[in-house]
Coordinates of C-alpha atoms and ligand atoms in Angstrom, one line a residue:
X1 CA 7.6 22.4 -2.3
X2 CA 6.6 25.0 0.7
X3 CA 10.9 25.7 1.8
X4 CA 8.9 26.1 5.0
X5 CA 8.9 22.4 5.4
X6 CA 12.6 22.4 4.9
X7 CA 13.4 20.4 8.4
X8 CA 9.8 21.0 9.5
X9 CA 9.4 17.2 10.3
X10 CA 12.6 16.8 11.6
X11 CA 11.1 16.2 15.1
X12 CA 9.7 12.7 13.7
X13 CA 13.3 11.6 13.7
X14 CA 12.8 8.1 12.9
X15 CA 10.9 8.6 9.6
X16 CA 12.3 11.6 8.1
X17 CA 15.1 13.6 7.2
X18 CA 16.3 15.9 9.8
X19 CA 17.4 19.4 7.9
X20 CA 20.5 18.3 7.6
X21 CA 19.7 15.3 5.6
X22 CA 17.2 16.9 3.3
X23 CA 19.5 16.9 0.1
X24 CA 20.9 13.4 0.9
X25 CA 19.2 10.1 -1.0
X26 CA 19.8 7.6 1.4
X27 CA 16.1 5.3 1.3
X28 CA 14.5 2.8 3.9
X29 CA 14.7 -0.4 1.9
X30 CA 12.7 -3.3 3.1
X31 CA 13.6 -7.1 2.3
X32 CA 10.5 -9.0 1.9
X33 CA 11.0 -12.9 0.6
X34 CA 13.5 -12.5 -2.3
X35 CA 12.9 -8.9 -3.2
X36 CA 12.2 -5.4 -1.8
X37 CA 10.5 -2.6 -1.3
X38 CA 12.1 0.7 -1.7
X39 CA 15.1 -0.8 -3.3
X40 CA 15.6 -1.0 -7.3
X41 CA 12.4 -2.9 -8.4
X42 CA 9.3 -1.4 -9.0
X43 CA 6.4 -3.2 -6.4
X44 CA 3.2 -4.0 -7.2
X45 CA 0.5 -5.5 -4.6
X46 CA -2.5 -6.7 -6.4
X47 CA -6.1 -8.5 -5.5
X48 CA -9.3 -8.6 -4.7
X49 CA -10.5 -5.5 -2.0
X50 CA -12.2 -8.5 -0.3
X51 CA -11.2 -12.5 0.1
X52 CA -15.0 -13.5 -1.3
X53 CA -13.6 -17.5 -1.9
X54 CA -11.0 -19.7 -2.2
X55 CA -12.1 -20.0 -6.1
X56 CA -11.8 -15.9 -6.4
X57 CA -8.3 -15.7 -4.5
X58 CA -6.8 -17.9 -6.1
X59 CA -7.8 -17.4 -9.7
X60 CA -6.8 -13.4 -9.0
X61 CA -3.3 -14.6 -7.2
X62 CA -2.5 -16.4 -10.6
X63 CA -3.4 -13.9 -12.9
X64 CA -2.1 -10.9 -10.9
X65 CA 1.7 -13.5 -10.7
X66 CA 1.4 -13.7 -14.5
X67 CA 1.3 -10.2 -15.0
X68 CA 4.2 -9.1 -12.4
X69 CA 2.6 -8.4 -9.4
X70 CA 5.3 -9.6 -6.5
X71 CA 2.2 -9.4 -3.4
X72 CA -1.4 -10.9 -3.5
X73 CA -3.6 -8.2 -1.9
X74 CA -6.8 -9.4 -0.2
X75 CA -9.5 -7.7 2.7
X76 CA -10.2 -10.7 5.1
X77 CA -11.5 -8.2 7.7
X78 CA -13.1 -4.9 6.1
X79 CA -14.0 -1.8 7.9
X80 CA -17.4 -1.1 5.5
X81 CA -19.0 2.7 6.4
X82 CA -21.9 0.8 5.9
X83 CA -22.9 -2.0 8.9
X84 CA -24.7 -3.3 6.2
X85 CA -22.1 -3.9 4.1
X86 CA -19.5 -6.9 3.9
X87 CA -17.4 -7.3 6.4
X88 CA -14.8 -9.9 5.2
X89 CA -14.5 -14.0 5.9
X90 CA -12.3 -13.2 9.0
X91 CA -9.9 -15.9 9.6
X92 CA -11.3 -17.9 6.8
X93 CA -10.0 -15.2 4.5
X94 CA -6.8 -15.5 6.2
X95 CA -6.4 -19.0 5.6
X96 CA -7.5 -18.6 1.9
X97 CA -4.5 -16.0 1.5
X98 CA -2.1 -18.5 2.8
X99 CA -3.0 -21.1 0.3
X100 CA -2.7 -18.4 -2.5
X101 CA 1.0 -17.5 -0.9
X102 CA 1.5 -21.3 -0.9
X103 CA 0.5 -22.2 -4.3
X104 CA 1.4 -19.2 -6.2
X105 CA 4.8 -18.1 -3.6
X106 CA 3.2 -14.6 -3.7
X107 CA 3.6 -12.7 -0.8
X108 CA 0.6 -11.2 0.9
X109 CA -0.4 -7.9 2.2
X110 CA -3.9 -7.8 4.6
X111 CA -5.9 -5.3 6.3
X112 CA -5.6 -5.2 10.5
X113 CA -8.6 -2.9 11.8
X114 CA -7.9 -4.1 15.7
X115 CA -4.6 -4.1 18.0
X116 CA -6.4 -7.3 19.2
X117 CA -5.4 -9.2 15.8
X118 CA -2.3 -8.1 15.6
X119 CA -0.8 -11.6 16.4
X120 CA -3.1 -13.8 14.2
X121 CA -2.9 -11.3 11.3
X122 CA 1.0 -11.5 11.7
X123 CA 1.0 -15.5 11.3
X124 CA -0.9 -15.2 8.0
X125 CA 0.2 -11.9 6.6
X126 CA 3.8 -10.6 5.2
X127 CA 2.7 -6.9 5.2
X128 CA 0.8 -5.4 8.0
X129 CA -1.9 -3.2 6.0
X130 CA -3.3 -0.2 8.5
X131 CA -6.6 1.4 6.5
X132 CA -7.4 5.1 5.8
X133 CA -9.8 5.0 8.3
X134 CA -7.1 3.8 11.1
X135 CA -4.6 6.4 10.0
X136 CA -5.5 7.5 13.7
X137 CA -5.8 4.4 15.7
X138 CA -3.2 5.1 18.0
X139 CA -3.5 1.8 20.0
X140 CA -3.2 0.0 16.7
X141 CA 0.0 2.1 15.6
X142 CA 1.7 1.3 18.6
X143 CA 0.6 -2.3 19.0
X144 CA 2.1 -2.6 15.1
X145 CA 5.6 -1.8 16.8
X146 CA 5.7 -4.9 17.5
X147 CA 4.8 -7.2 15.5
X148 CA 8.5 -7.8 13.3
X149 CA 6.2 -7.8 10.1
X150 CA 6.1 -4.6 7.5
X151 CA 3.4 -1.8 7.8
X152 CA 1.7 -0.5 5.1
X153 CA 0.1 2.4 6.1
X154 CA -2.7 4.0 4.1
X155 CA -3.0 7.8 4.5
X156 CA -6.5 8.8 6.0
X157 CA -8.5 10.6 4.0
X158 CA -8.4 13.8 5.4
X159 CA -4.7 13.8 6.9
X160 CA -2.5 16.2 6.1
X161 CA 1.2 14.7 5.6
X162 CA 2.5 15.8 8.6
X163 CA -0.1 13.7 10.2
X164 CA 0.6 11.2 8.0
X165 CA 4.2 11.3 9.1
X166 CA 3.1 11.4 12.7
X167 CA 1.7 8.0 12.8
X168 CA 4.4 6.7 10.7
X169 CA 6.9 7.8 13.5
X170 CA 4.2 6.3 16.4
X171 CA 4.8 2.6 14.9
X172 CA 8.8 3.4 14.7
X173 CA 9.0 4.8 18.3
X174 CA 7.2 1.9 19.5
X175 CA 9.7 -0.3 17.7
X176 CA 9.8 -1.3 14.0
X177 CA 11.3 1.0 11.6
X178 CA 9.4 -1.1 8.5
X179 CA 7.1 1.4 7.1
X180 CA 5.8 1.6 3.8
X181 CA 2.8 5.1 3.4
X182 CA 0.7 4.8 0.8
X183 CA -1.0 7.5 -0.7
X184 CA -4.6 6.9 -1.6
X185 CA -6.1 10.0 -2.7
X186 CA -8.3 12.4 -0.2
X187 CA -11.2 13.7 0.5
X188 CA -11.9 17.4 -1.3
X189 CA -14.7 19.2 -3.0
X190 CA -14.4 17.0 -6.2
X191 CA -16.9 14.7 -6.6
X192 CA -15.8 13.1 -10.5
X193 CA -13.5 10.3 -8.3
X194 CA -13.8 8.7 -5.2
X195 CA -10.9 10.8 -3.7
X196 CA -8.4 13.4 -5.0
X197 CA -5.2 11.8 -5.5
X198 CA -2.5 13.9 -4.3
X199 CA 0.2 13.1 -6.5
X200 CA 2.1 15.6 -4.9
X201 CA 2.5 13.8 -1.8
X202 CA 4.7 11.4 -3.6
X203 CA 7.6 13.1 -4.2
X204 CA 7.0 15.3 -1.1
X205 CA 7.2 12.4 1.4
X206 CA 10.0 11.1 -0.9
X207 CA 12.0 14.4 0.0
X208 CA 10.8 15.0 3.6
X209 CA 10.8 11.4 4.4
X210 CA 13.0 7.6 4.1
X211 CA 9.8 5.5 3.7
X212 CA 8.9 3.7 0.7
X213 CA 5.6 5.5 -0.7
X214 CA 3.4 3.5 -2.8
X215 CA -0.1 4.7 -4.6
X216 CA -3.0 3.5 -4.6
X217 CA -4.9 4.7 -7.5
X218 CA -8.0 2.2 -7.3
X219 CA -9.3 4.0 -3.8
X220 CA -8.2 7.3 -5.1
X221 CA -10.0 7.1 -8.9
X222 CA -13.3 4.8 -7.7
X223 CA -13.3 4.0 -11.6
X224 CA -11.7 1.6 -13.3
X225 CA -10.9 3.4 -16.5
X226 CA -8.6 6.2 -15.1
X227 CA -6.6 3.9 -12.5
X228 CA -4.0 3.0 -15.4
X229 CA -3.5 6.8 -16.0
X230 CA -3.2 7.7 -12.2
X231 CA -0.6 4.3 -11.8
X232 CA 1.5 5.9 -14.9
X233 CA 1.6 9.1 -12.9
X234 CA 2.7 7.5 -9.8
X235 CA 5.8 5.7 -11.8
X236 CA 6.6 9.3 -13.3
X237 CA 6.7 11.1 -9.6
X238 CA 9.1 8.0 -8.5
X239 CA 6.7 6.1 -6.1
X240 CA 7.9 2.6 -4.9
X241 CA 5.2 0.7 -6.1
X242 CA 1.5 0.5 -6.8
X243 CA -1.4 -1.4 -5.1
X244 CA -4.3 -2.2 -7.1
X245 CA -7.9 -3.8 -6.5
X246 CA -8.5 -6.7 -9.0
X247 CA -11.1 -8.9 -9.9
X248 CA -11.9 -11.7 -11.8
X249 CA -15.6 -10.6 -12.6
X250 CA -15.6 -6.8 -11.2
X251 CA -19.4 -6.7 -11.8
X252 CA -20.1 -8.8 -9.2
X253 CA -17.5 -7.9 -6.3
X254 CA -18.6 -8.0 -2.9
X255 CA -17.2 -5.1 -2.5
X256 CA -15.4 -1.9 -4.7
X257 CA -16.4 -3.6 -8.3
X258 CA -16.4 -0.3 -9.8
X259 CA -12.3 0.2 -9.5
X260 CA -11.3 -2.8 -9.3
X261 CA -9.9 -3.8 -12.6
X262 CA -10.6 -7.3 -14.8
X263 CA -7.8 -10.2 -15.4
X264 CA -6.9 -8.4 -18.9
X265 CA -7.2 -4.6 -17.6
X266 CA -4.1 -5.9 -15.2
X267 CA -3.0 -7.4 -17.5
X268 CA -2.3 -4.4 -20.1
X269 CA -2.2 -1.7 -17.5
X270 CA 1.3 -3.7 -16.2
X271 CA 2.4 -3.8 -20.1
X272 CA 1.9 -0.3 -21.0
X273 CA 3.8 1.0 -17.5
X274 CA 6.9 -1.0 -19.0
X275 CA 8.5 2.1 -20.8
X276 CA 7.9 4.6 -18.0
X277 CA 9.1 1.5 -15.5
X278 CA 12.6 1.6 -17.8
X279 CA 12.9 5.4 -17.1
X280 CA 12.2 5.4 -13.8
X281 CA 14.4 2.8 -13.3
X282 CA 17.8 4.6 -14.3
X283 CA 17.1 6.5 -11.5
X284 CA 16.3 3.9 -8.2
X285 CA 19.3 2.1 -9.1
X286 CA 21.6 4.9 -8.1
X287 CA 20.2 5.3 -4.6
X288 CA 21.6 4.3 -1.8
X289 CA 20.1 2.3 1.1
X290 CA 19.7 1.5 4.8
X291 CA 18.2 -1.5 5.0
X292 CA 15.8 -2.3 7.7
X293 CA 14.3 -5.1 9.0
X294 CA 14.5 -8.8 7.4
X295 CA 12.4 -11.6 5.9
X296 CA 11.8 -14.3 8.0
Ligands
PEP301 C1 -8.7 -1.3 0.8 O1 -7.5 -1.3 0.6 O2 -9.6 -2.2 0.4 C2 -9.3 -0.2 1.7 C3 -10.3 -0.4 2.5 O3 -8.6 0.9 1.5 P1 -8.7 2.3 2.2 O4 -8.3 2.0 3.6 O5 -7.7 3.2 1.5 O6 -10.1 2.8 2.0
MN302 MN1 -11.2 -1.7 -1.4

């Protein structure tokens, strides 16, 4: 790493290190139901980009259980570049999601695109996801600070991480210190995948920052058939977790079919991380933690 950034984003005091603290461990862990993120297990969120149907939820929200994944992922609003595109079932979706936590005890993670929502989406959702392309929504940041739910927070695709960092510390200032970035890959000159996932952001934001950092290697990849590689490199750089678009007929998504991966490609992608999972492992258990937050 750039020893410039040694203390660099000290001045975002409530999400990372100050100098001072740059060689310390200590980690943001966040209780969610009867586990945690940032803490010693692994995390995976799993689902469908969209809520299409009760039928599609909860047939995913079974299959992504079985496998291990601990949070149901699911779009019920969608912020489509096209106007032409889906834009999500809207509180229908919500209340599909909250069958799928009911039945399966799942815990669910959903996209808020308005500070308008913010107290409906809380009702339904366990995780507060903020999209790449809200990165910036200031009035959505700081209307997140209150809402005694989790962020997820999705880095936009052309943010630097110091940006990244600075709207982390907006939904802190305005009040809740439980933040979870994500890296999704960004936008460069390579055209192969979707995005370029900047796997060095993970152990970067691990250094600079206390957060949790997941990956998101569906978004990043745009193709099915690497995501497993890019979610084996995001165990090896010691990200938090993973969140991954699945589907139980990816050819006929509403939307993001083409990296979003079938029942049995979950499936075997979650059996061959196991060894790299055991490594890893050795490693988060010796961390210790400052717990923030609770589950309600
Ligand atoms: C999503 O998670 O479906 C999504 C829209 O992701 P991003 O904001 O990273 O594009
Ligand atoms: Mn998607």
């Amino acid at each position: 790493m750039n020893s410039k950034w040694n203390g660099q984003f000290s001045c975002f005091d409530l999400v990372a290190r100050t100098a001072d603290e740059i060689g310390e461990r200590s980690r943001t862990v966040i209780p969610l139901r009867e586990f945690e993120i940032g803490g010693s297990e692994f995390v995976v969120m799993a689902g469908p980009c969209a809520v299409e149907s009760e039928c599609q939820l909860l047939r995913t929200a079974e299959a992504v259980a079985a496998a291990g994944a601990r949070i149901l992922r699911g779009g019920a609003y969608k912020p489509r570049s096209s106007p032409y595109s889906f834009q999500g079932l809207g509180v229908e979706g919500l209340k599909i999601l909250r069958k799928a936590r009911e039945e399966t005890g799942l815990a669910i993670v959903t996209e808020i695109i308005s500070e308008e929502d913010v107290e409906l989406i809380a009702e339904y959702a366990d995780i507060m996801q903020v999209g790449t392309r809200s990165m910036e929504n200031y009035a959505l940041l700081e209307a997140l600070g209150s809402c005694e739910r989790p962020v997820l927070l999705k880095r936009g695709m052309t943010a630097t991480l110091e940006e990244f960092l600075q709207s982390a510390q907006i939904i802190a200032l305005a009040g809740n210190p439980q933040i979870i970035l994500c890296e999704r890959g960004i936008r460069t000159f390579e055209t192969a995948t979707r995005n370029t996932l900047d796997i060095a952001a993970i152990p970067v934001l691990k250094t600079v920052s206390r957060l949790p950092v997941i990956v998101d290697p569906s978004h990043a990849a745009g193709v099915r058939s690497i995501i497993p590689a890019l979610a084996r490199a995001a165990v090896a750089v010691g990200a938090d977790g993973l969140l991954v678009e699945v589907h139980p007929c990816p050819e006929e998504a509403m939307s993001d079919g083409n990296q979003s991966l079938n029942f049995r490609e979950f499936h075997d992608m979650m059996d061959d991380l196991q060894p790299y999972l055991a490594i890893q492992q050795e490693t988060r258990e010796l961390r210790p933690r400052l717990v923030v937050g609770g589950a309600d």
